[in-house]
C-alpha cells in the first residue's frame, strides 16, 4: 500500500478559486497521476486558512486575505469523489477548543496538523512574506521555538498526522543552522510524538524545496522510530504532477529505518497497512 494523504488540489497562489480547482476533472487528474505510480489511497488536505471558518481560530493577515471558501462546501465536494477527506489545520496555541469544535463538526477521515508560524507574532518558517528569519532571533532560538510548537501541536491531541515535521529547515543553506547537535532540538517533539501517538508524516515536499531533503531528517526519523512512532506517507502535492513525487526515495528511506507499515485512515480511525513500492 502507498498513500498520498497530504494533497492540495490547487497551488498556494492568488486566483486559485474553489470553482476552478474543486472539479471532477481536476480530481481525475490527481487520481490518474496516483495510479500511474501505484498509489492506492489518495486524500485531500486543503489548508484550513482557505476557508472562512478558519477566521474563528486566528486572524493572521495571510488567513484574512485567503479565507474565501466554505469548509462545508469543501467537505461535501470531496465526499462526492473517491478521495479521502482530510484538512491541513495549523496548530494555533490558545485556540484548542475552537479547533476541536471546527474539526469535530465535520466527518474528516484524518486531520493533518502543521506548524508554519511560530512565536507570538505572525512570523512563518516557510513563507517569505512573513519570514521569521527577518524578524526574530538567531538559529538556536528559531529552531527551539519551532520544535516546541511542533511538540505542542502533537500533544494537543487534535490531529492524526504531524505534517512536514522539520519544516524549519525548508530554506536549506540560505539560512543559518544551529551550532548544537540538532537532536537536542528534535527531542521535545519526539517526546510529544511518543506520548500522543500521532503519526509522523514522511513528506517528499522537502525534495522540491531549497533544502532538497525529505521531511523529517534521518536523525529525527531515527529518534521517532526509537520512540515507537508510526508513519504516514505524503507528497504535499499542489499540482497533479507532484502526486507521489520522488516516492521511491521515501519508500527506501522508510525501509532503511526498518519501517514496513504505514498508517491508513478512515473516519479518523487509524490502521496499519504493509508499505508498498512505487511503480513506473
Ligand atoms: Zn504545510
Ligand atoms: Zn500542505
PDB file of C-alpha atoms and ligand atoms in Angstrom, residues 6 47 88 114 116 164 236, ligand 1:
ATOM      1  CA  UNK A   6      -1.441  15.418   2.140  1.00  0.00           C
ATOM      2  CA  UNK A  47      -5.196  24.419   4.031  1.00  0.00           C
ATOM      3  CA  UNK A  88      -4.399  20.613   6.940  1.00  0.00           C
ATOM      4  CA  UNK A 114       1.010  21.583  10.981  1.00  0.00           C
ATOM      5  CA  UNK A 116       4.119  27.082   9.885  1.00  0.00           C
ATOM      6  CA  UNK A 164       6.381  18.029   7.438  1.00  0.00           C
ATOM      7  CA  UNK A 236       2.139  17.622  -0.139  1.00  0.00           C
TER       8      UNK A 236
HETATM    9 ZN1  LIG B   1       2.050  22.731   5.443  1.00  0.00          ZN
END
